[in-house]
Structures are given as C-alpha cells and as structure tokens.
Amino acid sequence: MLVSFKIQKFNPEVDAKPYYRDYEIELPERATVLESIIAIKEEIDGTLSFRCSCRSAICGSCAMRINRCAKLACKARVADEVNRHGSILIEPLQKLKVIKDLVVDMDPFWRMIEKVKPYLMPDPNEAAPERERLVDPSTTEDVIRNSLCILCACCHTDCNVAELEPGFVGPAALAKGQRYVADTRDGATDERLKSLSEPHGLWECARCFACTQVCPKGVDPRESIRRIGHLAYERGIRSDEGIKHAQAFLDSVKASGRLNEATLPLKTKGLGVVGMTPMALQMFLKGKVPFPIQRPVPDMEEIRKIFELTEKQR
Amino acid sequence: MLEYDVVVVGAGLAGMRAAIEASKKTAKVAVLTKVHPVRSHSGAAQGGINAALSPADSPESHAFDTVKGSDYLGDQDAIEVLCSEAPGDIIELEHMGTVFSRASDGRIAQRPFGGAGFPRTCYASDITGLVILHALYEQMLKLGIKVYDEWFVTSLAVDDGVCRGIIAIDLKSGKLEAVKAKAVILATGGCAPVFHNSSNALISTGDGMSLAYRAGATLMDMEFLQFHPTTLKANGVLITEGARGEGGYLLNALGERFMAKYAPNKMELASRDVVSRAEQTEIEEGRGIDGCVLIDLRHLGAQKIKERLMQIRELAMDIAGVDPIEQPIPIRPGAHYSMGGIKTDVHGATMLKGLYAAGECACVSVHGANRLGGNSLLETIVFGRRAGRAASELACSVAGASFPEAALSDEERRISELLKREKGERAHVLRKELQEAANTNLGIFRVAKKMQNCVEKVRELKERYARAIVQDRGRIFNTDLTNALQTGYLIDLGEAMALGALAREESRGAHSRLDFPKRDDEKWLKHTLAYWTPNGPRLGYLDVTMTKWPPAERSY
Amino acid sequence: MRYAYFTGCVADKSASELDYSTRKVCEKLGIKLEKMESASCCGAGDIDEVNLDLSRALNGRTLAIAERDGLDVLTICNVCTLTLRKVNQDLKENPEALEKTNQVLAEIGMKYSGGVEVTHFLWVLMREFGVDRLKSYVQRPLAGLRVAPFYGCQILRPESRLGFEDPNNPKSLETIITALGGTPVDYAGKTKCCAFLISLAREKTASKVLGQQLWGAKTEMADCIVTPCPLCHLSLDAFQGMAEKELDRSIRLPILHLPQLIGLAIGLQPSELKLSRHVVGVDGVLAKIPSRVPAGPVPAAGS
C-alpha cells in the first residue's frame, strides 16, 4: 500500500523552528510505523532522526506522537492509523525539548522517576536473610504488573496535568512509586507514601485517564495512583487537600447518601476556602450553591447499612 | 579530557553489574552507553536466569548440563565458576530488589528450560530481563554512578599495547570526546543482526566485539551463532523458551509433535541447536506451514498464559495477529545469540591489557558451541561482577598512564572524512546485502561452497564499505552516521564468522555442516581464534579446558 | 426506549438545569426516564480511591435496583458513567468481587446478577435513538452557530471501561452538533481534561489546565462549548473566571449542557432549558439562532 506521512522535522544546526515534511512510501499491509520511518530514512531521507531499538515494545525507545497521541512506533500499525485517521501525522513527544526531529530530551522525565526513589529500601533494622526474602506469590502480581512499565514516557508526556504543570511528578513516576509501595520487601512504605503525597504528588492527578489510555504496556498508571491514594488513606497520611476532598465526599455520602456540594469546599480547603469567595458568590447568584443541609435519599437505612457492613468486611 | 578509573561501555545487565561492582573499590567509575540504560537489549530477555537454588539440584548438575549443552566446547573451569556462583548472584539480585515470580512457599519460583536436568530457571513472568535491567539501573541511581547515555563509542585508545580509554561521540551535542581510563570494560552485547530478521534489537551491532578486535584483542568461536527455535516470522522477534518450559508443544503441518523423532526424551526441551535443526528439517522436508512450524500453547489454558507468558501473548497478537490462547503461533528458527565474542579469562580480562569484556560480547567460554536458555542472563551477572571487580583492582594498582595524543584527532579526521564523502552507496544497502548473504549461506545447515560464497561476499562488502557515504551531514544526533559505523562493525564480525565456520570441518552445537555431519573431537575439540589483520582475520586455535567431564555422545 | 435514570448529585443540585433540560428533551424525543430516587451517589473516583469495596457495594445496590426493575441505567454525567461502568464491569468479570458485594447486598435484601448495562445520554442518542431520527426533530437549526465540543475525560478514557468511541478521535458530539445544524469547532482541548477534580485541592494547576482548553476553543472562534458532563460544565462555566485570572485573558465563552443545545434546536424555549442558571451568560448564543420556531410538521413524541 502507498502511504502518506507528515513528519515534524527540526535540525537545530540549520532550522530556526520545526516544520513538517511530507513523505510517500510503499509499505507492506502489516507495516508498523517504526518500519515505515526506517524505510523513509533508508529510501528517502537519511537525515530523518528518531530513536528505536527492540521492535517489540519492550525497550521504550520509539515513543512519539502518532496522530496526536503518544505511542510506540513499533507497536502502532500503519493500517490502523490510516483507518482511524485517514492519514499519518508524526511528531515528537509533547513538552520535552526537541533535540532533532523526533528525538526529544528525556532528562526532565528521568528526574521525575528519580524523585520517587525507585529502588528497594529494606527495613534498616532487619538484617538481610541469607537466602531470598520470602514473598507471598499473591502480592508479586501487582509488583510484576507495574514492573511492565518500560519508561517510554508516553503517559507522562500525554498527561493532561503534567502538560501544564511541569512540577507534577506524573503517572510513570507514581506507578514506579507504587511498584515499591506494593513490594512487601520494602521497609519505607510510610516514608514513600508521605513523599508521594507531597504537593506535586498523587493528589495533583486530575483523573483524566490519559495515562491508562496511552500506556502501550497495559500498566494502568491511574490504577497505581489509586492504590497509593488508598494506602495513604488507610495509613492515615491525610493532610493533603486531595485526600480531605475524598474524606469529605465519603462523609457526605455516609450522612445523606448524596454528595453535599455545599460543604465539600469547606471540608477540603478549611479556611483556604475564603480565597474562593468571588467564584462562590457568582455561583450563589445563579442558584448554584445548594443549601448545605440536605435531605437523605429515600431508603437511607440501606446505605447506612452498606457503610457498616463494608467497614466490618475490612 | 574526562578521566576515570574504570569506564564501562554498555549499560545492559553485564555493564551495569560490572559498574556496580567496580564502584565498590573505586568511586571513579563511569558508564557509557549509546542508548539510555533501560533501553538496553537485556530488557528483551524473557524466559529467565538459571541457578541451582533447590537443595535437590546442584551446581555440578547445572555445570554438567551446560557442558553437554555446549557440545563440550565450553571451558569447564569457566562453567564451574558460572554455576557455582549462580545461586549467590541470584540471591544478591533478589536482595537488590529484583522482582521474581514466587512459588507457593514464597521462595523464588523456577521453571524447566531446554537442556536442563532440573527446573532451575528463575523468572518474573516472561519479563525477566526487563525486571533485572531496571533493578540494576535503579541500583546505579542509588549508588550515584555516573552514566553518559547516548554516547557512541567509535574506537578504543591503545598505547603501548595497553587500552587507555575510549573515543566516543556524544550524540546529543555531536562532539567527539576522549575518555581516559585505567581500565575499560566492554559490555556491548551481541551481533546476531549480521543475519536478517534476527531476534535482536536494532542496536545489537557487535560494537564492542569489533572495537576490541580492531584494537588487538582476540575474538573467539565467532562461527557459533545460536538460532533460537521460536521466533516470529514477520520480524524475528522472540517467543521465549519459557513457552516450551511451561509445556508448549511444537507441531508440524500434520499436527505431529515432531520432536519425538529428534529428541525422544527431552522433546521440546532439548537444547536449542537440536530443536532448531529439527524445525528446519521439518520445514525443508515439506512439513512446515509457510516457512514455519507451530508452537501450541492452547492446552496451558488462558490463566497460565496470561500470568506466565503475558508478554509473548501480546507480541504474538501484535506481530503475528494470533492469540495463543486461541491459536498456535507460527514460528521459525532465527539468529539469536553469539556464543563467540571477545576472548576473556574468568576475570573478564581480554588479550589486550587494560581491556575487559563481559556478557554476550565476551567469550569466556561458558556456552561453547551452543548456549542453554537461561544461561545468558546468568553469564552477564556472574561475569559482569567478576569483570567489574578485576577491572577496579587493576585500576587501583596502576598509575594513570598517558592517553595517546593523536587518538582523538585521528578519529575526528576519520569521522569527518566519512561525513564529507560525496559519492558512494549508503551503508544500509551494504548491511542488507550482508544479512542476505548470512541468511543464505551461514544458516542452520552449512556447507563449504555456500560459506565460501559468504566469505567472498563479505570481502566485497568490506571494500564497498570503505567508500560508503552518509546522507546526514550534521553533527547533532546523527543516526545516519551511527548506522553507518554500526554496519562497519557488523561487516567485520560477519567476516570472522564466515571464515571461522568455513575452516571448522565438523558439526558441533550450532555449527552444523552437511558436508561434515559429525562432531570431530580429535581434530576440532578446540576454540577458533580470530586476530585482526589489515587483510582480514587470521585464524588460530586453542585447546578447550577440561576439568571433570570428558566429551561424550550427546543426545536428548 | 425506557431507562433507569441516574441523575447524579451535581445534576440534582447545582446543575439542576441539566436534569431539567434532560427530562424536557427526553420527553419530546420519547425517551422514557424512570428516575432512580433512592440511588446513592456513585462516590466518583473518591470513594473508589479510599474504599473500593464500599464503592462496589454502593453502586452494586444502584445496579441491583435497575436490574430489579428490568432497566438499563442511563446517566448524564461522565464521572457517574465511568464509576458505574467500572463497578459493573468488575462485578461482571470478577466472580470474587461479585460474591463479596452480594454478601453486603444480601443484608439489605438485594442481589445483583450482572444483568444491567450502564449508558450515557449521549450514547443513547447516537446508538439507540439515532442521529437521523434526531435530525427529524430539528425545528430551529443552529445554522451559523460555531459549537466547540468538550467531551470530558471520563466518557472517553479508559477505552477499556467506556469503549463507545475512539478516545483520540471521537465523533459523537460533532455528529450531533452537525445534525442540529451547527458547525462543530475542532480544537486540541476537546478530548482533554477540565481539571474539575483538582479544582478545589489544586486551584492553580486546575486553572491552567482549564484555561488552556477554554482558550483553545476561543481561538477557534467558538460561539459556545457543549459538554455531556455537569462537572466539566461547572469547571468550564462556573470556574471560567479562575481560568481567566490565571491566563490573564478574557474568555467569556458560554457553556451549554448537551440537552440544552439539543433542546434549542428541537424547539424548546430557553426557559424550558433553564439557560439563565449559567454563570457565563448565553445571550450571545441565543442571539445567533432564530428566536422563533418556524411553523411546520412536528414529529409525534416517540415516533
């Protein structure tokens, strides 16, 4: 099949700014995007620059934006892209500085990974055993799932929050953090949870699910973030407004079966809520601030019972 | 000029393990790698890593299996080191934080692998290489070991018969840099991409082997190139041996488990050379399907496949369009692993002073004529550690010598000449012809005439390569340039392979000749050595080290 | 076409105009909505995060109520859609989770067997009701109105939980806007996040994210944004001022709920759609479309 590509090019040695170049090339039916750009490099444009290595979605080198979504070029099929979008547009990963063409500077991403102390920190008071540490096989599944992360940065660069808040540690680093939180051999769980709960940590996640959607390995970083949040809650690490928000939510459903929109801001932000006054006033004027005392839903007894029973189950 | 005690080239398992060990003796350790460490090809290793952990198993038994697997070409002293140190190294990896799949008692789970008399392959689902790669990288972060990532080494600096450091291109700036070192460790992986559609990553271009060879170190046993029995037809990507370890069947077009004919005892779990030959025979005799045979996992059930073979299921679906839960996967033997490499002793020391090597680029030799599955990861860890130790000891014992002044400017001249060259062929054309020639003439079954063709073809390519051009004339991240340099490395190694193969008039392990179908211990129980000369490799031979196991007939 | 109608807390209170306009539009289109009076809040991602079992039990109860009535659940909120669908999928695919949930439900005399689907108003229009049929109801085509679709995250992602359309290249809102006679506006923010969920806890970050999407629609000359989610609506509308402050730019872009836009096109009066309840006034939108419904044949409800 003859396929057209539009590829963003930029060589800092000669170009003032990035531009797009069109290519057309004959490809086999099942060609991947990586195979295509290798063919373009070999047959048309030797200057076209990109990273690649394993061809099997395990090294993470060839992450790039394909039709405006971060993907591994070796996993993306040309025919699928053409079917879904009619054409193929290839650009470098978002947010990171372009070194050349599709090659970006990954350093800011590596710094985020380093932030979560991605290595085992065994309990210092416990001497290492002579043999391996014993691990319940049921707990390794979670760790192996997160270990599937190949650090390709697809999730990080497509994250809707990290896109605009460069401080946000991001989904890949949080998933890496959870990999160690979930590891029963690790002895620094609380320390990790506290650091993962810092201002640019897990509670900055807006649950846009872009990470889970783009992950080429099925790691589901949002699920990892959920699990850290859950554990932080369980272990009483609850000072962040994000977790207060969750607590307030829980409390209001427990009280009335419904979310109480009127009390949520106060319970989340405490006195900080004062800063939100102008907005609240506008909403109030439009009748958008409901009365803070709300009637429970019919059959509230059932909901109360569910709360009781699930408390007991834990 | 940058200056270190120990410089490690390559950041796969062997390189990082070496760096971690070296950093215990000296703080001045740096790792140079042409990709970021986690991009290294070790991460693609799927099935596992061998060690006799169980009280019912023993390092001796592991060593015997390895000796037999090597078709008696492995050096038995080295194999004993490998197998006796394996359990300690696995435990150390576990303590570092590597995640392993677990047995119900909480201990590291082990699965059966080809050619092994005991289930001694430790694993993490089918992403074993990935989890160890990440664990080592994370240890490097913890220890603060300096990494120069995306530095492409173009030559070793040798003075007075001693390796004094390296010359490399910093790809991001495009600058050529010299790095002085008291000891250099090469850990750059294999060179299976001498063949077309090998199982290897595109970055596995034998850089270290070729650099060492050109610098005067010796290559050994280059003709022994392993064909893995289960690679995907479209692009050679690997389907782990773990698929057979977990109980997968190999079937021909008639639906027969054909291994019964070739290895009635071990069946699918015979050693890789045996299984690959069997598959190739089935295909050539007309019992294949579209150039493939089938691996059938359906009887393992969805749960086991999803849990223990998750990656290969994904790969089979992505690349072959087949879900192994529903359908058998078409597979064929494919070039996979170089048993040969830079000749080293059991401390990783090469024939060139100051230069060490570990992992697939080295030949200790623990794999001899055929490597067992699960032994390559093990080799990277055991001999990476030993090379790291030995190199750092050397670095602590010698005074800093001078770096050859002209090395950098000579190299700058060579590179700019290549960048400026106007007329000629682009390197990938030559690489493709090399791969084509290797596949046609140097495959599973070899014969003198074809190998002779291959030798001639490689010599022709070498000449054409001297006039090759690059299209990208820039300096920053010039992958057209690095591709061209890599092609040069592959051509070097292809020549050593073809010549070594042609000379060895017997069949042993992965080297299987139709014109000399028998193993010939009288004449050929010896390693092939290849020394660089301007006119191509000069071959030499070296006796195999025997300790406990005299050669015996090999059947599975 | 009859559904168990799960209003959700926000549409029930601060965005009551959404509930109101949905009922008005459905009444006109002949889609029957049986309001789930006793359903609890879905708990959003919050209860899911702090206590997964509780989330499954609360939503399992909601699903059980619908199952008892033999109806599928229709939502008008992205967050309710994802939360209910996630629980539903887990209960259907994971027998242990279903067992555990049913142990709790048994105590209140209920049981869930996995017989319910959870869908969104937008999807029902696209799939069950049909766009061609919707077109036949249009009495006041939104000709010349440039409408920027804002999908919101949790009706698109993750595809494994939602799966109605390609999250990178969705078409449903554009299809509906076109069917109503309007012109869909394309901009990068249409599939991105409104940051509602962090608007309290991370005000500044949220404003940056929200601001980018609003500004993206504005620069493409949109007259208004339409969204299928009341939380996105709150963000885009009520918090627009915060985004303006953060960006230091005036945006003043009216935000319509999906049924409000449909309502206008199928001839409902602005008062029937409670358009006056928005923080950013919608007069600009109303000025662009014919104020009077032209006379002509009107399809009967439910036809």
PDB file of C-alpha atoms in Angstrom, chain A residues 47-180:
ATOM      1  CA  THR A  47      18.527  12.853   7.940  1.00  0.00           C
ATOM      2  CA  LEU A  48      15.246  11.769   9.488  1.00  0.00           C
ATOM      3  CA  SER A  49      16.145  11.134  13.124  1.00  0.00           C
ATOM      4  CA  PHE A  50      14.383   9.059  15.743  1.00  0.00           C
ATOM      5  CA  ARG A  51      15.255   6.580  18.453  1.00  0.00           C
ATOM      6  CA  CYS A  52      14.470   2.908  18.093  1.00  0.00           C
ATOM      7  CA  SER A  53      15.802  -0.400  19.187  1.00  0.00           C
ATOM      8  CA  CYS A  54      13.907  -3.548  20.109  1.00  0.00           C
ATOM      9  CA  ARG A  55      10.998  -3.530  17.596  1.00  0.00           C
ATOM     10  CA  SER A  56       8.927  -5.380  20.193  1.00  0.00           C
ATOM     11  CA  ALA A  57       7.611  -2.773  22.635  1.00  0.00           C
ATOM     12  CA  ILE A  58       9.983  -3.661  25.423  1.00  0.00           C
ATOM     13  CA  CYS A  59      12.764  -1.042  25.244  1.00  0.00           C
ATOM     14  CA  GLY A  60      10.626   2.090  25.153  1.00  0.00           C
ATOM     15  CA  SER A  61      12.883   3.958  22.705  1.00  0.00           C
ATOM     16  CA  CYS A  62      10.492   4.778  19.899  1.00  0.00           C
ATOM     17  CA  ALA A  63       7.810   6.699  21.795  1.00  0.00           C
ATOM     18  CA  MET A  64       6.481   9.530  19.659  1.00  0.00           C
ATOM     19  CA  ARG A  65       3.194  11.257  18.929  1.00  0.00           C
ATOM     20  CA  ILE A  66       1.340   9.473  16.195  1.00  0.00           C
ATOM     21  CA  ASN A  67      -1.816  11.263  15.122  1.00  0.00           C
ATOM     22  CA  ARG A  68      -1.574  13.372  18.265  1.00  0.00           C
ATOM     23  CA  CYS A  69      -1.356  10.503  20.703  1.00  0.00           C
ATOM     24  CA  ALA A  70       1.830   9.236  22.359  1.00  0.00           C
ATOM     25  CA  LYS A  71       2.571   5.752  21.089  1.00  0.00           C
ATOM     26  CA  LEU A  72       5.391   3.341  20.493  1.00  0.00           C
ATOM     27  CA  ALA A  73       6.104   3.446  16.781  1.00  0.00           C
ATOM     28  CA  CYS A  74       6.957  -0.261  16.825  1.00  0.00           C
ATOM     29  CA  LYS A  75       3.516  -1.139  18.163  1.00  0.00           C
ATOM     30  CA  ALA A  76       1.426   1.235  16.063  1.00  0.00           C
ATOM     31  CA  ARG A  77       0.237  -0.243  12.784  1.00  0.00           C
ATOM     32  CA  VAL A  78       0.104   1.950   9.733  1.00  0.00           C
ATOM     33  CA  ALA A  79      -3.158   0.408   8.532  1.00  0.00           C
ATOM     34  CA  ASP A  80      -4.862   1.086  11.905  1.00  0.00           C
ATOM     35  CA  GLU A  81      -3.735   4.681  11.893  1.00  0.00           C
ATOM     36  CA  VAL A  82      -4.927   5.201   8.360  1.00  0.00           C
ATOM     37  CA  ASN A  83      -8.245   3.555   9.158  1.00  0.00           C
ATOM     38  CA  ARG A  84      -8.795   5.692  12.225  1.00  0.00           C
ATOM     39  CA  HIS A  85      -7.443   8.995  10.993  1.00  0.00           C
ATOM     40  CA  GLY A  86      -7.167   8.796   7.235  1.00  0.00           C
ATOM     41  CA  SER A  87      -3.522   9.840   7.315  1.00  0.00           C
ATOM     42  CA  ILE A  88      -0.435   9.659   9.494  1.00  0.00           C
ATOM     43  CA  LEU A  89       0.992  12.595  11.363  1.00  0.00           C
ATOM     44  CA  ILE A  90       4.155  12.006  13.379  1.00  0.00           C
ATOM     45  CA  GLU A  91       5.504  14.452  15.921  1.00  0.00           C
ATOM     46  CA  PRO A  92       7.919  14.252  18.834  1.00  0.00           C
ATOM     47  CA  LEU A  93       6.591  13.601  22.342  1.00  0.00           C
ATOM     48  CA  GLN A  94       4.990  16.698  23.848  1.00  0.00           C
ATOM     49  CA  LYS A  95       6.568  19.055  26.339  1.00  0.00           C
ATOM     50  CA  LEU A  96      10.107  17.767  26.070  1.00  0.00           C
ATOM     51  CA  LYS A  97      12.715  19.823  24.261  1.00  0.00           C
ATOM     52  CA  VAL A  98      13.359  18.581  20.748  1.00  0.00           C
ATOM     53  CA  ILE A  99      16.977  17.594  20.126  1.00  0.00           C
ATOM     54  CA  LYS A 100      16.393  16.705  16.500  1.00  0.00           C
ATOM     55  CA  ASP A 101      13.299  15.655  14.549  1.00  0.00           C
ATOM     56  CA  LEU A 102      11.570  13.041  16.735  1.00  0.00           C
ATOM     57  CA  VAL A 103      14.367  12.817  19.294  1.00  0.00           C
ATOM     58  CA  VAL A 104      13.499  14.668  22.494  1.00  0.00           C
ATOM     59  CA  ASP A 105      15.461  15.455  25.615  1.00  0.00           C
ATOM     60  CA  MET A 106      14.216  12.882  28.127  1.00  0.00           C
ATOM     61  CA  ASP A 107      16.143  14.277  31.101  1.00  0.00           C
ATOM     62  CA  PRO A 108      13.183  16.015  32.790  1.00  0.00           C
ATOM     63  CA  PHE A 109      11.366  12.691  32.669  1.00  0.00           C
ATOM     64  CA  TRP A 110      14.264  10.758  34.202  1.00  0.00           C
ATOM     65  CA  ARG A 111      14.470  13.351  37.005  1.00  0.00           C
ATOM     66  CA  MET A 112      10.824  12.642  37.870  1.00  0.00           C
ATOM     67  CA  ILE A 113      11.469   8.904  38.015  1.00  0.00           C
ATOM     68  CA  GLU A 114      14.437   9.507  40.309  1.00  0.00           C
ATOM     69  CA  LYS A 115      12.239  11.569  42.632  1.00  0.00           C
ATOM     70  CA  VAL A 116      10.308   8.552  43.836  1.00  0.00           C
ATOM     71  CA  LYS A 117      13.458   6.739  44.987  1.00  0.00           C
ATOM     72  CA  PRO A 118      12.932   3.838  42.655  1.00  0.00           C
ATOM     73  CA  TYR A 119      14.902   1.204  44.493  1.00  0.00           C
ATOM     74  CA  LEU A 120      14.263  -1.182  47.324  1.00  0.00           C
ATOM     75  CA  MET A 121      14.721   0.332  50.763  1.00  0.00           C
ATOM     76  CA  PRO A 122      14.576  -2.605  53.140  1.00  0.00           C
ATOM     77  CA  ASP A 123      13.876  -2.007  56.806  1.00  0.00           C
ATOM     78  CA  PRO A 124      17.286  -0.924  58.178  1.00  0.00           C
ATOM     79  CA  ASN A 125      16.565  -2.702  61.453  1.00  0.00           C
ATOM     80  CA  GLU A 126      16.159  -6.008  59.705  1.00  0.00           C
ATOM     81  CA  ALA A 127      19.266  -7.927  58.672  1.00  0.00           C
ATOM     82  CA  ALA A 128      19.122  -9.310  55.168  1.00  0.00           C
ATOM     83  CA  PRO A 129      18.446 -13.032  55.246  1.00  0.00           C
ATOM     84  CA  GLU A 130      20.998 -15.461  53.897  1.00  0.00           C
ATOM     85  CA  ARG A 131      18.591 -16.689  51.246  1.00  0.00           C
ATOM     86  CA  GLU A 132      15.981 -14.722  49.344  1.00  0.00           C
ATOM     87  CA  ARG A 133      13.354 -12.761  51.231  1.00  0.00           C
ATOM     88  CA  LEU A 134      10.135 -14.738  51.206  1.00  0.00           C
ATOM     89  CA  VAL A 135       7.280 -13.166  49.307  1.00  0.00           C
ATOM     90  CA  ASP A 136       3.666 -14.243  49.130  1.00  0.00           C
ATOM     91  CA  PRO A 137       3.090 -15.071  45.437  1.00  0.00           C
ATOM     92  CA  SER A 138      -0.254 -13.275  45.501  1.00  0.00           C
ATOM     93  CA  THR A 139       1.500  -9.950  46.162  1.00  0.00           C
ATOM     94  CA  THR A 140       4.053 -10.287  43.377  1.00  0.00           C
ATOM     95  CA  GLU A 141       1.393  -9.995  40.692  1.00  0.00           C
ATOM     96  CA  ASP A 142       0.881  -6.323  41.470  1.00  0.00           C
ATOM     97  CA  VAL A 143       4.608  -5.657  41.502  1.00  0.00           C
ATOM     98  CA  ILE A 144       5.140  -7.502  38.223  1.00  0.00           C
ATOM     99  CA  ARG A 145       2.251  -5.596  36.626  1.00  0.00           C
ATOM    100  CA  ASN A 146       3.918  -2.298  37.492  1.00  0.00           C
ATOM    101  CA  SER A 147       7.295  -3.705  36.504  1.00  0.00           C
ATOM    102  CA  LEU A 148       5.959  -3.977  32.971  1.00  0.00           C
ATOM    103  CA  CYS A 149       6.485  -0.228  32.731  1.00  0.00           C
ATOM    104  CA  ILE A 150       9.231   0.356  30.176  1.00  0.00           C
ATOM    105  CA  LEU A 151       9.641   4.062  30.994  1.00  0.00           C
ATOM    106  CA  CYS A 152       8.751   5.131  27.476  1.00  0.00           C
ATOM    107  CA  ALA A 153       7.231   8.395  28.789  1.00  0.00           C
ATOM    108  CA  CYS A 154       4.074   8.071  26.688  1.00  0.00           C
ATOM    109  CA  CYS A 155       1.888   8.537  29.765  1.00  0.00           C
ATOM    110  CA  HIS A 156       3.973  11.296  31.242  1.00  0.00           C
ATOM    111  CA  THR A 157       4.001  13.410  28.113  1.00  0.00           C
ATOM    112  CA  ASP A 158       0.312  12.905  27.331  1.00  0.00           C
ATOM    113  CA  CYS A 159      -0.796  13.517  30.946  1.00  0.00           C
ATOM    114  CA  ASN A 160      -3.219  16.450  30.906  1.00  0.00           C
ATOM    115  CA  VAL A 161      -1.869  17.815  34.188  1.00  0.00           C
ATOM    116  CA  ALA A 162       1.851  17.323  33.556  1.00  0.00           C
ATOM    117  CA  GLU A 163       1.317  19.056  30.235  1.00  0.00           C
ATOM    118  CA  LEU A 164       0.756  22.332  32.077  1.00  0.00           C
ATOM    119  CA  GLU A 165       2.260  21.747  35.494  1.00  0.00           C
ATOM    120  CA  PRO A 166       5.905  20.821  34.943  1.00  0.00           C
ATOM    121  CA  GLY A 167       6.309  20.145  38.654  1.00  0.00           C
ATOM    122  CA  PHE A 168       3.787  17.303  38.673  1.00  0.00           C
ATOM    123  CA  VAL A 169       5.721  14.107  39.239  1.00  0.00           C
ATOM    124  CA  GLY A 170       3.482  12.383  36.707  1.00  0.00           C
ATOM    125  CA  PRO A 171       1.912   8.989  36.162  1.00  0.00           C
ATOM    126  CA  ALA A 172       5.030   6.991  35.261  1.00  0.00           C
ATOM    127  CA  ALA A 173       6.889   8.056  38.386  1.00  0.00           C
ATOM    128  CA  LEU A 174       3.805   7.456  40.535  1.00  0.00           C
ATOM    129  CA  ALA A 175       3.412   3.978  39.068  1.00  0.00           C
ATOM    130  CA  LYS A 176       7.068   3.324  39.794  1.00  0.00           C
ATOM    131  CA  GLY A 177       6.453   4.589  43.328  1.00  0.00           C
ATOM    132  CA  GLN A 178       3.563   2.217  43.733  1.00  0.00           C
ATOM    133  CA  ARG A 179       5.713  -0.664  42.488  1.00  0.00           C
ATOM    134  CA  TYR A 180       7.860  -0.162  45.604  1.00  0.00           C
TER     135      TYR A 180
END
